[in-house]
PDB file of N, CA, C and O in Angstrom:
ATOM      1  N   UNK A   1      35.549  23.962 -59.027  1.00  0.00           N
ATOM      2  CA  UNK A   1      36.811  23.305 -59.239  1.00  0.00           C
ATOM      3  C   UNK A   1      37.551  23.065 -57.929  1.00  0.00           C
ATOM      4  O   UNK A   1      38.142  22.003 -57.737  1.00  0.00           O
ATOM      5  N   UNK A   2      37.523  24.064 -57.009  1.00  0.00           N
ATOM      6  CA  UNK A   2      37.690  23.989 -55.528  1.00  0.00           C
ATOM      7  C   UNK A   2      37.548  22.718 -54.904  1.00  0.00           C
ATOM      8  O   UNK A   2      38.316  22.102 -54.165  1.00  0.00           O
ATOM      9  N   UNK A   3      36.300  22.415 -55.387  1.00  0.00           N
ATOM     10  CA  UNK A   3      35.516  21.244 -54.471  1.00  0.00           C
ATOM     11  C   UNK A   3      35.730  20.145 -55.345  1.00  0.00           C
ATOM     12  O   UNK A   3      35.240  19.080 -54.971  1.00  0.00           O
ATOM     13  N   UNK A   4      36.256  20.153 -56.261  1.00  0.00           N
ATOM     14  CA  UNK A   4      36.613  18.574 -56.581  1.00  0.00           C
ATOM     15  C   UNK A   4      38.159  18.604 -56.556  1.00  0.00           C
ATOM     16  O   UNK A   4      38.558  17.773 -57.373  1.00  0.00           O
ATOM     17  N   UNK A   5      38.935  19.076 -56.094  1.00  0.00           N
ATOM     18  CA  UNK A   5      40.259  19.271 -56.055  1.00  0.00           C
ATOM     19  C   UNK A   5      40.210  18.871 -54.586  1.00  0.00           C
ATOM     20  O   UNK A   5      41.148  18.147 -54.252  1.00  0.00           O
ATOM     21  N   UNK A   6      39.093  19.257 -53.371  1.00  0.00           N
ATOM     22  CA  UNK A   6      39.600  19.040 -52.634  1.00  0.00           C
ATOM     23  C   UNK A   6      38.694  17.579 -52.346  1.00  0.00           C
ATOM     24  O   UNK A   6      38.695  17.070 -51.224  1.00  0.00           O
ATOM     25  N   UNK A   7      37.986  17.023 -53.413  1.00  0.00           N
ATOM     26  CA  UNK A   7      37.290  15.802 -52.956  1.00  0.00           C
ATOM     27  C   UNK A   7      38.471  14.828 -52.763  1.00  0.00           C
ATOM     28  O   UNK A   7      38.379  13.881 -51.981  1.00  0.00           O
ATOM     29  N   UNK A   8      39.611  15.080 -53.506  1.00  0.00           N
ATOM     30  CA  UNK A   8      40.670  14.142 -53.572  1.00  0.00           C
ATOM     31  C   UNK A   8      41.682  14.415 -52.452  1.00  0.00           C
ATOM     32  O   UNK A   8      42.896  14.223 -52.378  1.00  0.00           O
ATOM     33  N   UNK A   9      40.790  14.920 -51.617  1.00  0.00           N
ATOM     34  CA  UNK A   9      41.933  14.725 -50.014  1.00  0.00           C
ATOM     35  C   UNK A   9      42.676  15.217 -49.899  1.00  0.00           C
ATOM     36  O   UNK A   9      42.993  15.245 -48.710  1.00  0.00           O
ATOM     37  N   UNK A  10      43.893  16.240 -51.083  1.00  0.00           N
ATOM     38  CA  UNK A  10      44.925  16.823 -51.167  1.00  0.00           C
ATOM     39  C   UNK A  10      45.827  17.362 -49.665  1.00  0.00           C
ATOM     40  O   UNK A  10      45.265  17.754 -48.643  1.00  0.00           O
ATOM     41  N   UNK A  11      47.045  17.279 -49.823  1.00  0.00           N
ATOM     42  CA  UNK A  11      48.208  18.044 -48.598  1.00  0.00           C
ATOM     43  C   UNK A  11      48.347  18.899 -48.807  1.00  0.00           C
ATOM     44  O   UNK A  11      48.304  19.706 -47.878  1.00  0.00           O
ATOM     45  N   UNK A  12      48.698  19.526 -50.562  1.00  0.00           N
ATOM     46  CA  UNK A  12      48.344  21.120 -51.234  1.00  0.00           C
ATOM     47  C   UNK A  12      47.871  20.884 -52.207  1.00  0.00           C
ATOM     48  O   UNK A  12      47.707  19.953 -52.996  1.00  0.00           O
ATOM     49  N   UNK A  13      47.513  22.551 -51.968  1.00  0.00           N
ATOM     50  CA  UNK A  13      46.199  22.615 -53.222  1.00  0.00           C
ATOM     51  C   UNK A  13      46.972  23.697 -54.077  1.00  0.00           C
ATOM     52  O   UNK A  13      47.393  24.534 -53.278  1.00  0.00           O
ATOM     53  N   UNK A  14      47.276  23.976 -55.164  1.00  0.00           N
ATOM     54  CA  UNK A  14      47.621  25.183 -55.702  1.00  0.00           C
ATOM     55  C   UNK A  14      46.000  25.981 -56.172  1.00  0.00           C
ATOM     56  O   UNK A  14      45.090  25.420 -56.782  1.00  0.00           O
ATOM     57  N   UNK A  15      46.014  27.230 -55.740  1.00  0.00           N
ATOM     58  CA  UNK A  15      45.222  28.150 -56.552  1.00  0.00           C
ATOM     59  C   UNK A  15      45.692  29.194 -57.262  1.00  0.00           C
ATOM     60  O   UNK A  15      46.556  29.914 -56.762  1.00  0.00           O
ATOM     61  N   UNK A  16      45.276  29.396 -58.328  1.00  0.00           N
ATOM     62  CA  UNK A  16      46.031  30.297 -59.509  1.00  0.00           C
ATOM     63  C   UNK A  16      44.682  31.034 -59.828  1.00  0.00           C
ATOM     64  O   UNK A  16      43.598  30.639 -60.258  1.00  0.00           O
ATOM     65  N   UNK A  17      45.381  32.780 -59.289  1.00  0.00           N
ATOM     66  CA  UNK A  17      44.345  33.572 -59.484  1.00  0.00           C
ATOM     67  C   UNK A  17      42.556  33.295 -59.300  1.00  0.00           C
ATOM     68  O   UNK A  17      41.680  33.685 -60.072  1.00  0.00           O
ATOM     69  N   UNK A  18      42.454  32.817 -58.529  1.00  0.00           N
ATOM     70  CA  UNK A  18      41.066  32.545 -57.721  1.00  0.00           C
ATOM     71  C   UNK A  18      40.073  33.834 -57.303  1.00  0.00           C
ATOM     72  O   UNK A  18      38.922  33.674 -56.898  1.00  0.00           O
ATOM     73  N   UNK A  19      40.633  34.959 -57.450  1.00  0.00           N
ATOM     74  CA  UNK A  19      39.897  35.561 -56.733  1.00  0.00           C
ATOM     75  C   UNK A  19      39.407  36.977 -58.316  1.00  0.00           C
ATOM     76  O   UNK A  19      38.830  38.060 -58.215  1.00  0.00           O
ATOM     77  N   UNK A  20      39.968  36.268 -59.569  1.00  0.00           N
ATOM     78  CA  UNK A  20      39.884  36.999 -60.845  1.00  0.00           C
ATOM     79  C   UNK A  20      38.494  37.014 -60.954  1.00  0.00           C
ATOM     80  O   UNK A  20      38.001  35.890 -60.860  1.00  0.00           O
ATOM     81  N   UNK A  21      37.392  38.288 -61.189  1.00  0.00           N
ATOM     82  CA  UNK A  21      36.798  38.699 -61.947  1.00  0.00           C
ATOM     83  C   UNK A  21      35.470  38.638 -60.873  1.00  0.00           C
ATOM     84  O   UNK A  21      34.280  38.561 -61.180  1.00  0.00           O
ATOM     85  N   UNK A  22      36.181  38.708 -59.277  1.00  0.00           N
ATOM     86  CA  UNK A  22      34.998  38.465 -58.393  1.00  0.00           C
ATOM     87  C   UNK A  22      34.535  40.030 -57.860  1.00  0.00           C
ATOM     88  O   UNK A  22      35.099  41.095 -58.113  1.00  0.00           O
ATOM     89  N   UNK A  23      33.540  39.837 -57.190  1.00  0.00           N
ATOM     90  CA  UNK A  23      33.859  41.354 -56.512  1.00  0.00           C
ATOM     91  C   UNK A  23      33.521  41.673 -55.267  1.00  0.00           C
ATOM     92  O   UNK A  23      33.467  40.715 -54.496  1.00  0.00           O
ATOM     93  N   UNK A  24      33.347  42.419 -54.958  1.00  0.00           N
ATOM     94  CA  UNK A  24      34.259  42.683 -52.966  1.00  0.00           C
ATOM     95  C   UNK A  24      33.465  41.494 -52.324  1.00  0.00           C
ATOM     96  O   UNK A  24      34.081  40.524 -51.884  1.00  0.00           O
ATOM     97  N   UNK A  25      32.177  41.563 -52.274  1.00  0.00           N
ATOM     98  CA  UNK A  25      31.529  40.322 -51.862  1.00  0.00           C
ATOM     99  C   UNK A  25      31.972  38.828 -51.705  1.00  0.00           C
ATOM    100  O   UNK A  25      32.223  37.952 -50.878  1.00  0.00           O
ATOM    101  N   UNK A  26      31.891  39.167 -53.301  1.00  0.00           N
ATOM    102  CA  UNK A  26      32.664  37.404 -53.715  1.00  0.00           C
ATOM    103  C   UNK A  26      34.017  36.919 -52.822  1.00  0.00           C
ATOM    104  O   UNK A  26      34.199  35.837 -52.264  1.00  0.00           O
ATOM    105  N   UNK A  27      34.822  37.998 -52.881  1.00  0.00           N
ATOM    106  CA  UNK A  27      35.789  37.753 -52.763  1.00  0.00           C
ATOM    107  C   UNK A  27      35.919  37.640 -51.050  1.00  0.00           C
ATOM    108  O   UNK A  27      36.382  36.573 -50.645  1.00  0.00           O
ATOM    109  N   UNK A  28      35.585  38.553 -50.132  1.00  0.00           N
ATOM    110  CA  UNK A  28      35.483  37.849 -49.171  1.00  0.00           C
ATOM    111  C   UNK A  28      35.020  36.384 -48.587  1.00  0.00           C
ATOM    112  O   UNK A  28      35.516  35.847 -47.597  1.00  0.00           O
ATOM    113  N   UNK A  29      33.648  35.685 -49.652  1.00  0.00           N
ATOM    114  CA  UNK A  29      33.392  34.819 -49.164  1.00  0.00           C
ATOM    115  C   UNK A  29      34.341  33.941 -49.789  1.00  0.00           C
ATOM    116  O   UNK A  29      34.273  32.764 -49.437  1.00  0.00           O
ATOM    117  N   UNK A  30      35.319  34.291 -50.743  1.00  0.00           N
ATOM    118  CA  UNK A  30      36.463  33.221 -51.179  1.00  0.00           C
ATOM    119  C   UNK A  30      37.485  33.450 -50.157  1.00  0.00           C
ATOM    120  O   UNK A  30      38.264  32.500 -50.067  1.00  0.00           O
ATOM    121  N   UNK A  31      37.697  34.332 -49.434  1.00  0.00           N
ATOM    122  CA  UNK A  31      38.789  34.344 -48.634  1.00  0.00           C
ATOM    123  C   UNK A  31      38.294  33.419 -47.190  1.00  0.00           C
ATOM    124  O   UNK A  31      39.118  33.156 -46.314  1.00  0.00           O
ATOM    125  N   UNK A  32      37.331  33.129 -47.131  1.00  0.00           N
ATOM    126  CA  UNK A  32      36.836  32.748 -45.891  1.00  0.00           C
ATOM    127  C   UNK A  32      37.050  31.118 -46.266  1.00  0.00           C
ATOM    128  O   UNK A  32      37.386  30.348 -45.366  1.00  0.00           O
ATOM    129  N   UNK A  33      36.859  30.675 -47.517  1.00  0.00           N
ATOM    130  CA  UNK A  33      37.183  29.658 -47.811  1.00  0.00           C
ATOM    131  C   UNK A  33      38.579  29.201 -47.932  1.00  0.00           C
ATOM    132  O   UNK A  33      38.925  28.102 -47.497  1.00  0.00           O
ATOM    133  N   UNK A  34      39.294  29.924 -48.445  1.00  0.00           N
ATOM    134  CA  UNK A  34      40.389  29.379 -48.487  1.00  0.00           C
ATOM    135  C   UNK A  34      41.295  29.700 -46.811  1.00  0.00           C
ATOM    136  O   UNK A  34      42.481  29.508 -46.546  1.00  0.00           O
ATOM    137  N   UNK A  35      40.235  30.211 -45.974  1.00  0.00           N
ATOM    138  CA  UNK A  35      41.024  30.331 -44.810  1.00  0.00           C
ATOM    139  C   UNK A  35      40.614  28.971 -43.729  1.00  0.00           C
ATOM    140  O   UNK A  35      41.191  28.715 -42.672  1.00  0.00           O
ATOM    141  N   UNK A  36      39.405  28.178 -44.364  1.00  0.00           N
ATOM    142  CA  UNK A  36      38.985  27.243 -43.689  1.00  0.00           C
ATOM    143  C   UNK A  36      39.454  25.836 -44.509  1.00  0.00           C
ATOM    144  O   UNK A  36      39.099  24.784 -43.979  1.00  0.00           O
ATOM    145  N   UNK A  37      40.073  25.767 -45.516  1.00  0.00           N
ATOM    146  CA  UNK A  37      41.176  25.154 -46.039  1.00  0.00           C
ATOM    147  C   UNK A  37      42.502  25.102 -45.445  1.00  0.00           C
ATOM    148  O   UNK A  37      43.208  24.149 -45.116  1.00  0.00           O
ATOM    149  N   UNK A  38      42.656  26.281 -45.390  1.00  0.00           N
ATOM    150  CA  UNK A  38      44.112  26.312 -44.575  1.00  0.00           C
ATOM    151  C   UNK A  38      43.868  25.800 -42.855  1.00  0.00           C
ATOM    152  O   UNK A  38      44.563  25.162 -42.064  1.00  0.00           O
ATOM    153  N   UNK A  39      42.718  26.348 -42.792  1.00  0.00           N
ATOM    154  CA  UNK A  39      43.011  25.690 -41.000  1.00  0.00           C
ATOM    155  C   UNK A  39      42.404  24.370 -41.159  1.00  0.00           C
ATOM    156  O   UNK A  39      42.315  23.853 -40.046  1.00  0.00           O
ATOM    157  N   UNK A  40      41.962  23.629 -42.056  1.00  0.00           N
ATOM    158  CA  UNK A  40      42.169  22.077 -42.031  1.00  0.00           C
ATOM    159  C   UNK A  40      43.018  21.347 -41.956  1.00  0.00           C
ATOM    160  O   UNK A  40      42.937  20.173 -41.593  1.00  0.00           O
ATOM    161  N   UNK A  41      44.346  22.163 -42.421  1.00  0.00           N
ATOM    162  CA  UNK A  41      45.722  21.494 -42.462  1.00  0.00           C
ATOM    163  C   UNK A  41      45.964  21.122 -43.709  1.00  0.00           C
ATOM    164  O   UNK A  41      46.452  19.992 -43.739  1.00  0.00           O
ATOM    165  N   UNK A  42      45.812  21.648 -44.843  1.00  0.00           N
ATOM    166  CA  UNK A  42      45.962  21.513 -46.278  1.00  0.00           C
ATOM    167  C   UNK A  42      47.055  22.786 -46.886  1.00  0.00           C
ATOM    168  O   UNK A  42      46.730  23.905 -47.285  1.00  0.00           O
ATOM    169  N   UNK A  43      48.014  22.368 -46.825  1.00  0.00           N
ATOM    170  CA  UNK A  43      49.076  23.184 -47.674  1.00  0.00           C
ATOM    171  C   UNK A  43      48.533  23.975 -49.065  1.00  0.00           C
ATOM    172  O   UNK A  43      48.250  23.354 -50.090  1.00  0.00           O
ATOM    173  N   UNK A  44      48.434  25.416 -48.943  1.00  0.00           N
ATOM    174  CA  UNK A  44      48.389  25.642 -50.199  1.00  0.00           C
ATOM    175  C   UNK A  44      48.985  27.179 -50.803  1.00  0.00           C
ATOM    176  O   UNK A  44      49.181  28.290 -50.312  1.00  0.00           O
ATOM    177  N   UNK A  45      49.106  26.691 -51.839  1.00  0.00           N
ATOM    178  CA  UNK A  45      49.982  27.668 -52.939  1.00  0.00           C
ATOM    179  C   UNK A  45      49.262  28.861 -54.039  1.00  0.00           C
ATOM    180  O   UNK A  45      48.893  28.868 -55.213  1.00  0.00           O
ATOM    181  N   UNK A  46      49.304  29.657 -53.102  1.00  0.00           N
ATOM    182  CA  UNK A  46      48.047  30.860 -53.552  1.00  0.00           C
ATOM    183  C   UNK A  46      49.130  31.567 -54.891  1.00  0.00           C
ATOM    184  O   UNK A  46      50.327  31.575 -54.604  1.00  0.00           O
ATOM    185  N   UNK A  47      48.855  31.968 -55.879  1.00  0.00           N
ATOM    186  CA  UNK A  47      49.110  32.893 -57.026  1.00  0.00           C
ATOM    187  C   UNK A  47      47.642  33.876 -56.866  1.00  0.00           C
ATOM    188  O   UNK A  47      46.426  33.760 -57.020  1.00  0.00           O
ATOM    189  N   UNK A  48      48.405  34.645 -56.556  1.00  0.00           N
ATOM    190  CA  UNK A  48      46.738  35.916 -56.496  1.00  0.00           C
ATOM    191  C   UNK A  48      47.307  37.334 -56.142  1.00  0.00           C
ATOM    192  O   UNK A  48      48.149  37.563 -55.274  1.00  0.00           O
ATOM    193  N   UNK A  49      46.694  38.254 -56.973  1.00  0.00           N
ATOM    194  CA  UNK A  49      46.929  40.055 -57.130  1.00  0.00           C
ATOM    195  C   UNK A  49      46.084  40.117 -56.299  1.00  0.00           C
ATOM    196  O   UNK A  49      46.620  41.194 -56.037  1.00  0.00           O
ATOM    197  N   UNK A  50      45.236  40.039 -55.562  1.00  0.00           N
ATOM    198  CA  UNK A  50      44.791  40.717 -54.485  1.00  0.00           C
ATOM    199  C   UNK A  50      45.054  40.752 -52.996  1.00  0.00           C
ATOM    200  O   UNK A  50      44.528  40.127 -52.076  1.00  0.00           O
ATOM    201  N   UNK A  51      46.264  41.890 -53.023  1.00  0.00           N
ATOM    202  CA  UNK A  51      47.316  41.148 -51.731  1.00  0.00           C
ATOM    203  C   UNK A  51      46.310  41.484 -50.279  1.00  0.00           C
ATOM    204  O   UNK A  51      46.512  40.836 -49.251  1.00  0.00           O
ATOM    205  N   UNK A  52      45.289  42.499 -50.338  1.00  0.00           N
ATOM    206  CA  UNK A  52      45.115  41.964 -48.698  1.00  0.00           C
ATOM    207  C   UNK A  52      44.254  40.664 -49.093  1.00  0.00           C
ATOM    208  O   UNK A  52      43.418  40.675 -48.190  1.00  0.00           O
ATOM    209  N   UNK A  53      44.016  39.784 -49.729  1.00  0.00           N
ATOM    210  CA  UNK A  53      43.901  38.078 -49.419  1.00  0.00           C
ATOM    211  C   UNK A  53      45.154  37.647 -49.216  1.00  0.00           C
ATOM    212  O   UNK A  53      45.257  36.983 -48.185  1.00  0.00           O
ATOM    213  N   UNK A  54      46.331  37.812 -49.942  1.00  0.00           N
ATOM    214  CA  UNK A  54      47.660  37.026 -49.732  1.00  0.00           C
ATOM    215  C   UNK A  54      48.335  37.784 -48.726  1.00  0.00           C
ATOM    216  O   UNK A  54      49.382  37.218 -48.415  1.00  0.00           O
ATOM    217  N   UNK A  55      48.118  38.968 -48.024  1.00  0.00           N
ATOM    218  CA  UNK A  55      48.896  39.572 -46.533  1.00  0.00           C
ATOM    219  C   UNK A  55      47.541  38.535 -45.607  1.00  0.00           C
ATOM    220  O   UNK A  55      47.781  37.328 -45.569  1.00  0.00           O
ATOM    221  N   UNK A  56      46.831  38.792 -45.238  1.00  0.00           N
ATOM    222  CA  UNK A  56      45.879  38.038 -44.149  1.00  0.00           C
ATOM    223  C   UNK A  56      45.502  37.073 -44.545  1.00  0.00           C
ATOM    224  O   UNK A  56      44.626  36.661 -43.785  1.00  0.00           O
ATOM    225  N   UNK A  57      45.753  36.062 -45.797  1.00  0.00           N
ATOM    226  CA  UNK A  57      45.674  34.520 -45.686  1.00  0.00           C
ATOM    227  C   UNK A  57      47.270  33.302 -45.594  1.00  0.00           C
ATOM    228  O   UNK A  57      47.199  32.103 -45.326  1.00  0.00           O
ATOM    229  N   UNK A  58      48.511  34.051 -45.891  1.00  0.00           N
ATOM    230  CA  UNK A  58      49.517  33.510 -46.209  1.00  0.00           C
ATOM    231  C   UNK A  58      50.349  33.367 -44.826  1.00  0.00           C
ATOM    232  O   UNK A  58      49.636  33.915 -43.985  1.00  0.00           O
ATOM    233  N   UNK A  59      51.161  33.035 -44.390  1.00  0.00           N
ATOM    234  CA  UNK A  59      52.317  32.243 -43.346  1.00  0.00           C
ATOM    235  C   UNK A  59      53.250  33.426 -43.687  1.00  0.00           C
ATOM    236  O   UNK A  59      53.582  34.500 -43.184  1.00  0.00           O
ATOM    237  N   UNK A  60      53.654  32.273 -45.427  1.00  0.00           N
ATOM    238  CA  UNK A  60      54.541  32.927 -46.162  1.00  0.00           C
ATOM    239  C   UNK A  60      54.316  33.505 -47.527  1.00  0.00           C
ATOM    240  O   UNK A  60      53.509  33.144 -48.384  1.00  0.00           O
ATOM    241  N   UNK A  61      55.310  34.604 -47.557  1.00  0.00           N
ATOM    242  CA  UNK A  61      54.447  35.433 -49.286  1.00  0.00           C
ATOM    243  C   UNK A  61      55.769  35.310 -50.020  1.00  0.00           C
ATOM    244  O   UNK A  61      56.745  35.613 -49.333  1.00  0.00           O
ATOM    245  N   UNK A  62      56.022  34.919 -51.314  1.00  0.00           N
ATOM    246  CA  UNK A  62      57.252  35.106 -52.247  1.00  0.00           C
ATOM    247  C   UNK A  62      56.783  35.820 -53.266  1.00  0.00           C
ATOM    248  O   UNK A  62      55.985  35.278 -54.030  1.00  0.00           O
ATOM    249  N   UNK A  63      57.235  37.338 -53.504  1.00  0.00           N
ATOM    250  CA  UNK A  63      56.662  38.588 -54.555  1.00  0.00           C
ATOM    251  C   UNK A  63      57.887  38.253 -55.475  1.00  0.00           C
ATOM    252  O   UNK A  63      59.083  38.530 -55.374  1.00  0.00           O
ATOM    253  N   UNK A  64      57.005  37.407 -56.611  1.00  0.00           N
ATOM    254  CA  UNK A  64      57.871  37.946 -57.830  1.00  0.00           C
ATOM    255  C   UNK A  64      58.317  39.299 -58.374  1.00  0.00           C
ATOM    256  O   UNK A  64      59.459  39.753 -58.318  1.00  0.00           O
ATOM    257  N   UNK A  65      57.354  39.810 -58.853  1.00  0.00           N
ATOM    258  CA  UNK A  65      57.279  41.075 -59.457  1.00  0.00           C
ATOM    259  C   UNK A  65      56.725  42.236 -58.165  1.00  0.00           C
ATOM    260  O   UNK A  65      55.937  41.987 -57.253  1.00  0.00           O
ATOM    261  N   UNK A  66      57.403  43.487 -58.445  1.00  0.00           N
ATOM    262  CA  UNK A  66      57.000  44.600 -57.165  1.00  0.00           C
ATOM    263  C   UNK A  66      57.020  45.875 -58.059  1.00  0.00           C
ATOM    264  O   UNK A  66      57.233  45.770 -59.266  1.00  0.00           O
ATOM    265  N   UNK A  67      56.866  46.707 -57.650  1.00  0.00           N
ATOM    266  CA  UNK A  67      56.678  47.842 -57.422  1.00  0.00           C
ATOM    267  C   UNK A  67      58.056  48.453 -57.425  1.00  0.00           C
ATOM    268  O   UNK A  67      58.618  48.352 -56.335  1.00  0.00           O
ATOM    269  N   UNK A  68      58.707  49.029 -58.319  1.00  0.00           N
ATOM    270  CA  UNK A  68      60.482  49.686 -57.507  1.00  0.00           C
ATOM    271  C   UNK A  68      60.692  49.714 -56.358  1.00  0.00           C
ATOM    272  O   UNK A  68      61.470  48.893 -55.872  1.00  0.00           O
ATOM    273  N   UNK A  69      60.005  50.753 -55.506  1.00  0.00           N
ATOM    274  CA  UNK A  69      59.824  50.598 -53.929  1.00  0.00           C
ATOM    275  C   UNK A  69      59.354  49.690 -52.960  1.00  0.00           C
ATOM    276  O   UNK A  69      59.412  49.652 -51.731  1.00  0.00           O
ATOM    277  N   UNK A  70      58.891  48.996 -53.802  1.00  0.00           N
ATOM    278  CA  UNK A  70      58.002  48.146 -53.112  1.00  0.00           C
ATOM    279  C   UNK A  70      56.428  48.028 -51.947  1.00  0.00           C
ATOM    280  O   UNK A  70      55.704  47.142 -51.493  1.00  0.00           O
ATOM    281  N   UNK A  71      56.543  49.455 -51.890  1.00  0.00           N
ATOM    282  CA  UNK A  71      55.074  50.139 -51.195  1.00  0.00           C
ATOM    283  C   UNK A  71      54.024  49.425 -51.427  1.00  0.00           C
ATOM    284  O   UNK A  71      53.631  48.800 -52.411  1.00  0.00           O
ATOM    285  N   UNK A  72      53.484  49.666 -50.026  1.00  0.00           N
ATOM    286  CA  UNK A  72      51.960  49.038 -50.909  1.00  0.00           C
ATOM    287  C   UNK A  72      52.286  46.961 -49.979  1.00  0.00           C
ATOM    288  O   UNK A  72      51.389  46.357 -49.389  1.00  0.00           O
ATOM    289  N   UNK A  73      53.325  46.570 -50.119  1.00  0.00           N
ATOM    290  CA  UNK A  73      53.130  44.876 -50.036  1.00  0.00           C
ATOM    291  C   UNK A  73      53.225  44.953 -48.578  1.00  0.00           C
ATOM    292  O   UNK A  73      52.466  44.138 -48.054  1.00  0.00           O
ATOM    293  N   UNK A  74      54.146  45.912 -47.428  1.00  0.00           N
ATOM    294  CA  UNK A  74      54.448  44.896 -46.233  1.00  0.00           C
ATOM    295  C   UNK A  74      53.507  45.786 -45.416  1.00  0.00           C
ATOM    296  O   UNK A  74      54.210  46.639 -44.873  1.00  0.00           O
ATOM    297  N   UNK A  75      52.486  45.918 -45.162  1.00  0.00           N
ATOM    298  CA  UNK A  75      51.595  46.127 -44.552  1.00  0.00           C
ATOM    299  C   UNK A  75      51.281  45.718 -43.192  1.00  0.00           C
ATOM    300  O   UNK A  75      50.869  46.444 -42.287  1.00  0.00           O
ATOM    301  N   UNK A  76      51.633  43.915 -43.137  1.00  0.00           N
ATOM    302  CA  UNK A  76      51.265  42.958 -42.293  1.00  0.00           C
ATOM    303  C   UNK A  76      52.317  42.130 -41.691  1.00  0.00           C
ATOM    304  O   UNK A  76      52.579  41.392 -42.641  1.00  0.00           O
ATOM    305  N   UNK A  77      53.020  41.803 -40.821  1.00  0.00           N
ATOM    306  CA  UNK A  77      54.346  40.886 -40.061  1.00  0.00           C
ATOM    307  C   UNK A  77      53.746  39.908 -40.766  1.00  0.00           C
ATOM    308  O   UNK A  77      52.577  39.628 -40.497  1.00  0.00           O
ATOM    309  N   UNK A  78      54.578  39.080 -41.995  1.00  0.00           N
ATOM    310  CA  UNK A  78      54.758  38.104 -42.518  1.00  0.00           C
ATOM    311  C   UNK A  78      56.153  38.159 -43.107  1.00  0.00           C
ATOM    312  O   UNK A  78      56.801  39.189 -43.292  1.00  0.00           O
ATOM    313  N   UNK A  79      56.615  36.655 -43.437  1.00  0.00           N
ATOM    314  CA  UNK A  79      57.546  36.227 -44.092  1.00  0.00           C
ATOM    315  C   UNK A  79      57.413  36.854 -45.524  1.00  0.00           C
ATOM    316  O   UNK A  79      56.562  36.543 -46.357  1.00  0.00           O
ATOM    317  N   UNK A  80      58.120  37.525 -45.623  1.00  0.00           N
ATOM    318  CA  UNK A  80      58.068  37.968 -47.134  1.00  0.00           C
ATOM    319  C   UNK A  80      59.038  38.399 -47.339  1.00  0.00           C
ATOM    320  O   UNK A  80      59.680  39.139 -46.594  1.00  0.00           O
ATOM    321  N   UNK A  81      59.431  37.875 -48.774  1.00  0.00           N
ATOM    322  CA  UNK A  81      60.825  37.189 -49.600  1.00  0.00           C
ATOM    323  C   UNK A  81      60.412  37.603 -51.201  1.00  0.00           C
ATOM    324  O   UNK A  81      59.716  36.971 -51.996  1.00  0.00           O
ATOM    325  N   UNK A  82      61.110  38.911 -51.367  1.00  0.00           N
ATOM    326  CA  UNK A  82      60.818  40.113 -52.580  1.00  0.00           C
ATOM    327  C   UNK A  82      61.741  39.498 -53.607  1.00  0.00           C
ATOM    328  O   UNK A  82      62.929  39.486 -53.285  1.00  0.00           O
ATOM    329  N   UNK A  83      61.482  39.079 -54.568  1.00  0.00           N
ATOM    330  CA  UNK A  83      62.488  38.766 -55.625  1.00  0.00           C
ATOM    331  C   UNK A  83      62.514  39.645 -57.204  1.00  0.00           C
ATOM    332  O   UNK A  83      63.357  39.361 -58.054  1.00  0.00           O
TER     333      UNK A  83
END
C-alpha cells in the first residue's frame, strides 16, 4: 500500500499504525523505509505506538494520549507537544 501511495508522487503521506503486527526485524526494515521517504522530501504523518520509530524517525512528535508522568516518551531532543 506504501508503494502505490507513493506511485502518486505525494508531498505527505499519512501512515496509520504501519508498524502493527510486525516484528523486531520487520520493523526495522520499515523504519529504514520510512526514513528514506522522509529524506526524499515527502512530508509525512506517522500515527504509530512504537515510539523508538516515532523518537528516531519524527522532526516533530504530538502525544495525544501519555502516561500520567509521562516517562518513557522524551528520551530523544525532539519537538514534542504532550496533549
Amino acid at each position: 500500500e506504501i508503494g502505490i501511495a507513493l506511485a502518486m508522487n505525494p508531498k505527505l503521506l499519512l501512515l496509520d499504525e504501519v508498524m502493527s503486527g510486525l516484528n523486531s526485524t520487520e520493523i526495522d526494515a520499515g523504519f529504514e523505509l520510512i526514513k528514506k521517504i522522509r529524506d526524499r522530501g515527502i512530508t509525512i504523518l506517522l500515527v504509530e505506538h512504537v515510539m523508538r520509530i516515532v523518537t528516531n524517525a519524527c522532526n516533530r512528535i504530538l502525544v495525544l494520549h501519555h502516561p500520567p508522568d509521562g516517562r518513557g516518551l522524551l528520551h530523544r531532543a525532539a519537538d514534542i507537544h504532550i496533549y
